[in-house]
């Protein structure tokens, strides 16, 4: 059986509703979805699941604990991860782990679906995904994004070189952890212990604490040597569609987005925080790309409850609400730090000129 997983709790309730509605409309009302619990805060999600017979909540506590423990063991090996998170105010104590339960997305390998697609909750689906599942008959992992152009947004490349770890071909397979397809049964206890052994021997240095989900997901995809197929690389340029919310040129036709006439497989609101998506669902006039599409799917089944924004009230630009960094590190995983710092310098110079 094929199915879709997402990782969520009640803090991202509005996003999950939008995602589920987009799946119902563009794939089918009976397509199975399983929600992996980020934590125990899932009361609203449970009420929503009760109204959707095709949706279930993952409840295998042994699997959840196994992946939590595995992630803790990984970061216990890292020489600076905890101090990095504490220094950047991502954790409240130097001993605390940062977003440890993000690794619960890998419970998908223990779940009910023989072949699955994992989607972050801040995604809208616009295609039936048949092509993705068909490719799983030939490959271990299937992805569709453009992160392969920036392997430094998955690994510490100097450490990769030091340990002679991945070939150029392997590094060209890095992908965004918010969308991937794979198979049930990978990563049994023996394989997990083997990966921990590699990390303990020094490979832990290739992991980047700033992007913990991205770095671990890619390590676990590439280190065992399994096949990875990225549609964004494999398709001819004229057949590729984008998927990132920052691309301004997508066209809405009947509540489906198209890229130069090519139907999007999915749209990832990767730069729009969950707080913003929740706030706009509650009526705050915050503007971000493809807001109308998000609100359409969020309130598909209750359109009378959709927020109505006054034309007399100017919207707040979502970029003004994004978290700011103090050390020049990029807050966006796929934008390299040097490029982010350079862009900030240009903005500061332009602002200074305008204020003269």
Coordinates of C-alpha atoms in Angstrom, one line a residue:
X1 CA 0.0 0.0 0.0
X2 CA 1.2 3.5 -0.9
X3 CA 0.7 6.5 1.4
X4 CA 1.8 9.9 2.5
X5 CA 3.3 10.9 5.9
X6 CA 3.7 14.3 7.5
X7 CA 5.1 15.3 10.8
X8 CA 2.9 17.6 12.9
X9 CA 1.4 18.7 16.2
X10 CA -1.3 21.2 17.0
X11 CA 1.0 24.2 16.5
X12 CA 0.9 23.5 12.8
X13 CA -2.8 22.5 12.7
X14 CA -3.8 25.1 10.0
X15 CA -1.0 23.9 7.7
X16 CA -2.0 20.3 8.1
X17 CA -5.6 21.1 7.2
X18 CA -4.4 22.9 4.1
X19 CA -2.2 19.9 3.2
X20 CA -4.9 17.3 3.7
X21 CA -7.4 19.3 1.7
X22 CA -4.9 19.7 -1.2
X23 CA -4.3 15.9 -1.1
X24 CA -8.0 15.2 -1.2
X25 CA -8.6 17.5 -4.1
X26 CA -5.6 16.8 -6.2
X27 CA -4.9 13.1 -5.4
X28 CA -8.1 11.7 -4.1
X29 CA -10.4 11.8 -1.0
X30 CA -9.5 8.2 -0.1
X31 CA -5.7 8.4 -0.4
X32 CA -4.2 7.3 2.8
X33 CA -2.3 9.7 5.0
X34 CA -0.5 9.1 8.3
X35 CA 0.4 11.9 10.7
X36 CA 3.6 11.3 12.7
X37 CA 3.3 13.1 16.0
X38 CA 6.0 15.7 16.7
X39 CA 5.0 15.5 20.4
X40 CA 1.9 14.8 22.5
X41 CA 0.2 18.1 21.6
X42 CA -2.1 16.6 19.1
X43 CA -5.7 17.0 20.4
X44 CA -6.9 19.3 17.6
X45 CA -5.3 17.0 15.0
X46 CA -7.0 14.0 16.6
X47 CA -10.3 15.7 16.2
X48 CA -9.6 16.5 12.6
X49 CA -8.4 13.0 11.9
X50 CA -11.7 11.7 13.3
X51 CA -13.5 13.5 10.4
X52 CA -11.2 12.0 7.8
X53 CA -11.4 8.2 7.4
X54 CA -8.3 8.1 5.2
X55 CA -6.1 9.8 7.8
X56 CA -4.5 8.1 10.8
X57 CA -2.2 9.1 13.6
X58 CA 1.0 7.1 14.0
X59 CA 1.0 5.5 17.5
X60 CA 3.9 3.1 17.6
X61 CA 5.6 4.3 20.7
X62 CA 8.5 2.0 20.3
X63 CA 9.3 3.4 16.9
X64 CA 8.9 7.0 18.2
X65 CA 11.3 6.3 21.1
X66 CA 13.8 4.5 18.9
X67 CA 14.2 7.5 16.6
X68 CA 14.3 10.0 19.5
X69 CA 17.1 7.9 21.1
X70 CA 18.9 7.6 17.8
X71 CA 18.9 11.3 17.2
X72 CA 20.2 12.0 20.7
X73 CA 23.0 9.6 20.2
X74 CA 24.0 11.3 17.0
X75 CA 24.2 14.8 18.6
X76 CA 25.9 13.4 21.7
X77 CA 28.8 12.6 19.4
X78 CA 29.0 16.1 17.9
X79 CA 31.7 18.3 19.6
X80 CA 29.9 21.6 19.3
X81 CA 26.2 21.0 18.4
X82 CA 24.7 21.7 21.8
X83 CA 26.9 24.7 22.5
X84 CA 26.0 26.0 19.0
X85 CA 22.3 25.7 19.7
X86 CA 22.6 27.4 23.1
X87 CA 24.8 30.2 21.8
X88 CA 22.3 31.0 19.1
X89 CA 19.4 30.9 21.6
X90 CA 17.8 27.9 20.0
X91 CA 17.8 26.0 23.3
X92 CA 17.4 27.3 26.9
X93 CA 20.3 25.3 28.4
X94 CA 23.7 24.1 27.1
X95 CA 22.6 20.4 27.7
X96 CA 19.4 20.7 25.7
X97 CA 18.8 19.1 22.2
X98 CA 17.3 21.2 19.4
X99 CA 14.2 19.9 17.7
X100 CA 15.1 16.3 18.6
X101 CA 11.7 15.0 17.5
X102 CA 12.1 16.2 13.9
X103 CA 13.8 12.8 13.4
X104 CA 10.4 11.2 14.0
X105 CA 9.8 11.6 10.3
X106 CA 11.9 8.5 9.9
X107 CA 9.2 6.5 11.7
X108 CA 7.9 6.4 8.1
X109 CA 10.3 3.5 7.6
X110 CA 8.5 1.6 10.4
X111 CA 5.0 2.5 9.4
X112 CA 2.1 0.9 7.4
X113 CA 3.0 2.0 3.9
X114 CA 5.1 -0.2 1.7
X115 CA 6.1 2.9 -0.4
X116 CA 5.6 6.3 0.9
X117 CA 6.1 10.0 0.4
X118 CA 7.1 12.3 3.3
X119 CA 5.9 15.9 3.1
X120 CA 6.5 18.7 5.5
X121 CA 3.3 20.1 6.9
X122 CA 3.9 23.5 5.1
X123 CA 3.3 21.9 1.7
X124 CA 0.4 22.0 -0.8
X125 CA 0.1 19.1 -3.2
X126 CA -1.0 19.9 -6.8
X127 CA -0.4 16.6 -8.6
X128 CA -1.4 13.0 -8.1
X129 CA 2.2 11.8 -7.3
X130 CA 1.8 8.7 -9.5
X131 CA 5.1 9.5 -11.1
X132 CA 6.9 9.5 -7.8
X133 CA 5.5 6.2 -6.7
X134 CA 6.3 4.6 -10.1
X135 CA 9.9 5.7 -9.7
X136 CA 10.1 3.9 -6.4
X137 CA 9.8 0.6 -8.3
X138 CA 13.3 1.4 -9.6
X139 CA 15.0 3.5 -6.9
X140 CA 15.5 3.6 -3.1
X141 CA 14.9 7.3 -2.7
X142 CA 13.0 9.7 -5.0
X143 CA 13.2 13.5 -4.5
X144 CA 12.1 16.6 -6.5
X145 CA 13.9 19.8 -5.6
X146 CA 16.9 21.9 -6.4
X147 CA 19.1 21.7 -3.3
X148 CA 21.5 19.5 -5.2
X149 CA 23.0 22.8 -6.5
X150 CA 24.2 23.6 -2.9
X151 CA 25.6 20.6 -1.1
X152 CA 27.0 22.9 1.5
X153 CA 23.4 23.2 2.7
X154 CA 23.5 19.6 3.7
X155 CA 27.0 18.9 4.8
X156 CA 30.3 20.5 6.0
X157 CA 32.2 20.2 2.7
X158 CA 35.6 20.6 4.4
X159 CA 34.8 17.7 6.6
X160 CA 33.6 15.7 3.7
X161 CA 36.9 16.3 2.0
X162 CA 38.9 15.5 5.2
X163 CA 37.2 12.1 5.6
X164 CA 37.0 11.4 1.8
X165 CA 33.4 10.5 2.4
X166 CA 31.2 11.1 -0.6
X167 CA 32.0 11.3 -4.3
X168 CA 31.0 14.3 -6.4
X169 CA 28.2 12.1 -7.8
X170 CA 26.9 11.4 -4.3
X171 CA 27.1 15.0 -3.3
X172 CA 25.0 15.9 -6.3
X173 CA 22.2 13.9 -4.8
X174 CA 21.5 16.0 -1.7
X175 CA 17.9 17.1 -1.3
X176 CA 15.5 19.1 0.8
X177 CA 14.3 17.1 3.8
X178 CA 10.8 18.4 3.4
X179 CA 9.9 16.1 0.5
X180 CA 11.2 12.6 -0.2
X181 CA 9.9 9.2 -1.2
X182 CA 11.2 5.8 0.0
X183 CA 10.4 2.3 1.1
X184 CA 9.3 0.7 4.4
X185 CA 11.9 -1.4 6.1
X186 CA 15.1 0.6 5.7
X187 CA 17.1 1.3 8.9
X188 CA 16.7 -1.7 11.1
X189 CA 18.5 -1.6 14.5
X190 CA 21.7 -3.2 12.9
X191 CA 21.9 -0.5 10.3
X192 CA 21.3 2.3 12.8
X193 CA 24.1 1.0 15.0
X194 CA 26.4 0.8 11.9
X195 CA 25.6 4.5 11.1
X196 CA 26.3 5.5 14.6
X197 CA 29.6 3.6 14.4
X198 CA 30.6 5.6 11.3
X199 CA 29.8 8.8 13.0
X200 CA 31.7 7.9 16.1
X201 CA 34.8 7.3 14.0
X202 CA 34.9 10.9 13.0
X203 CA 32.2 11.3 10.3
X204 CA 30.1 13.3 12.8
X205 CA 32.1 16.3 11.7
X206 CA 30.3 16.4 8.3
X207 CA 27.0 17.1 10.0
X208 CA 25.9 20.7 10.4
X209 CA 24.2 21.7 13.7
X210 CA 22.6 24.8 12.0
X211 CA 20.5 22.6 9.8
X212 CA 20.0 19.4 11.9
X213 CA 17.1 17.9 10.0
X214 CA 18.6 18.5 6.6
X215 CA 22.0 17.2 7.5
X216 CA 20.9 14.0 9.2
X217 CA 18.4 13.2 6.5
X218 CA 20.9 13.5 3.7
X219 CA 23.6 11.6 5.7
X220 CA 21.2 8.7 6.2
X221 CA 20.1 8.7 2.6
X222 CA 23.7 8.8 1.1
X223 CA 25.9 7.0 3.6
X224 CA 24.4 3.5 3.1
X225 CA 24.9 3.9 -0.6
X226 CA 21.3 3.5 -1.7
X227 CA 20.1 4.9 -5.0
X228 CA 18.7 8.5 -5.1
X229 CA 16.7 9.8 -8.0
X230 CA 16.0 13.5 -8.2
X231 CA 13.4 14.6 -10.8
X232 CA 14.8 18.1 -10.8
X233 CA 18.0 16.7 -12.2
X234 CA 16.7 13.9 -14.4
X235 CA 13.9 15.8 -16.2
X236 CA 14.7 18.0 -19.3
X237 CA 14.7 21.7 -18.3
X238 CA 11.5 22.2 -20.3
X239 CA 9.7 19.6 -18.2
X240 CA 10.8 20.7 -14.7
X241 CA 8.6 22.6 -12.4
X242 CA 9.7 24.6 -9.3
X243 CA 8.3 24.0 -5.9
X244 CA 9.6 26.8 -3.6
X245 CA 7.3 29.6 -2.4
X246 CA 9.9 32.2 -3.2
X247 CA 9.6 31.6 -7.0
X248 CA 7.3 34.5 -8.0
X249 CA 6.3 33.4 -11.5
X250 CA 3.9 30.4 -10.8
X251 CA 0.5 30.8 -12.4
X252 CA -2.8 29.8 -10.7
X253 CA -5.2 28.0 -12.9
X254 CA -8.3 26.6 -11.1
X255 CA -6.4 26.6 -7.8
X256 CA -3.5 24.6 -9.2
X257 CA -0.1 26.2 -9.7
X258 CA 1.8 26.0 -13.0
X259 CA 5.4 26.8 -13.8
X260 CA 5.6 27.9 -17.5
X261 CA 2.7 25.7 -18.2
X262 CA 4.0 22.7 -16.2
X263 CA 1.8 21.6 -13.3
X264 CA 3.6 21.8 -10.0
X265 CA 3.9 18.6 -8.0
X266 CA 3.9 20.5 -4.8
X267 CA 4.6 24.0 -3.3
X268 CA 6.7 24.3 -0.2
X269 CA 6.2 27.4 2.0
X270 CA 9.7 26.9 3.2
X271 CA 10.4 30.6 4.1
X272 CA 7.1 31.3 5.7
X273 CA 7.2 30.3 9.4
X274 CA 4.4 28.3 11.0
X275 CA 3.6 31.2 13.2
X276 CA 2.9 33.3 10.1
X277 CA 0.7 30.6 8.5
X278 CA -1.2 30.2 11.7
X279 CA -1.6 34.0 12.2
X280 CA -2.9 34.6 8.7
X281 CA -5.4 31.7 9.2
X282 CA -6.6 33.5 12.3
X283 CA -7.2 36.8 10.4
X284 CA -3.9 38.7 10.7
X285 CA -3.2 40.5 7.4
X286 CA 0.3 39.2 6.6
X287 CA 1.3 39.0 3.0
X288 CA 3.4 36.2 1.6
X289 CA 3.7 34.6 -1.8
X290 CA 0.8 32.4 -2.8
X291 CA -1.2 33.4 0.3
X292 CA -4.5 33.1 -1.6
X293 CA -3.7 29.5 -2.5
X294 CA -2.8 28.6 1.0
X295 CA -6.0 30.1 2.4
X296 CA -8.1 28.5 -0.3
X297 CA -7.0 25.0 0.7
X298 CA -7.0 25.8 4.4
X299 CA -10.7 26.8 4.4
X300 CA -11.8 24.6 1.5
X301 CA -14.4 22.8 3.7
X302 CA -15.4 25.9 5.7
X303 CA -15.1 28.9 3.3
X304 CA -17.3 31.1 5.5
X305 CA -14.6 31.0 8.1
X306 CA -11.8 32.2 5.8
X307 CA -10.4 35.6 6.8
X308 CA -11.5 38.7 4.9
X309 CA -8.9 41.4 4.6
X310 CA -9.8 45.0 4.2
X311 CA -8.3 46.8 1.2
X312 CA -7.9 49.8 3.5
X313 CA -5.6 47.9 5.9
X314 CA -2.1 47.5 4.5
X315 CA -0.7 44.0 4.9
X316 CA 2.5 43.3 6.8
X317 CA 5.2 41.8 4.7
X318 CA 6.1 38.3 6.0
X319 CA 9.8 39.0 5.5
X320 CA 9.6 41.6 8.2
X321 CA 8.5 38.9 10.7
X322 CA 11.1 36.3 9.9
X323 CA 13.7 35.5 12.6
X324 CA 16.8 37.6 12.4
X325 CA 20.3 36.1 12.9
X326 CA 23.0 38.0 14.7
X327 CA 26.1 36.2 13.4
X328 CA 25.6 36.5 9.6
X329 CA 24.3 32.9 9.4
X330 CA 21.5 32.4 6.8
X331 CA 18.2 31.6 8.4
X332 CA 17.2 29.9 5.2
X333 CA 18.8 26.4 4.7
X334 CA 19.3 26.6 1.0
X335 CA 20.8 30.2 0.9
X336 CA 24.6 29.9 1.6
X337 CA 25.9 32.1 4.5
X338 CA 28.3 34.2 2.4
X339 CA 25.5 35.0 -0.1
X340 CA 23.1 35.9 2.8
X341 CA 25.8 38.2 4.4
X342 CA 26.5 39.8 1.0
X343 CA 22.8 40.5 0.4
X344 CA 22.5 42.0 3.9
X345 CA 25.5 44.3 3.2
X346 CA 23.9 45.5 0.0
X347 CA 20.6 46.2 1.8
X348 CA 22.4 48.1 4.5
X349 CA 24.2 50.3 1.9
X350 CA 21.0 51.0 -0.1
X351 CA 19.2 51.9 3.1
X352 CA 22.0 54.2 4.1
X353 CA 21.9 56.0 0.8
X354 CA 18.1 56.4 1.0
X355 CA 18.4 57.9 4.4
X356 CA 21.0 60.4 3.4

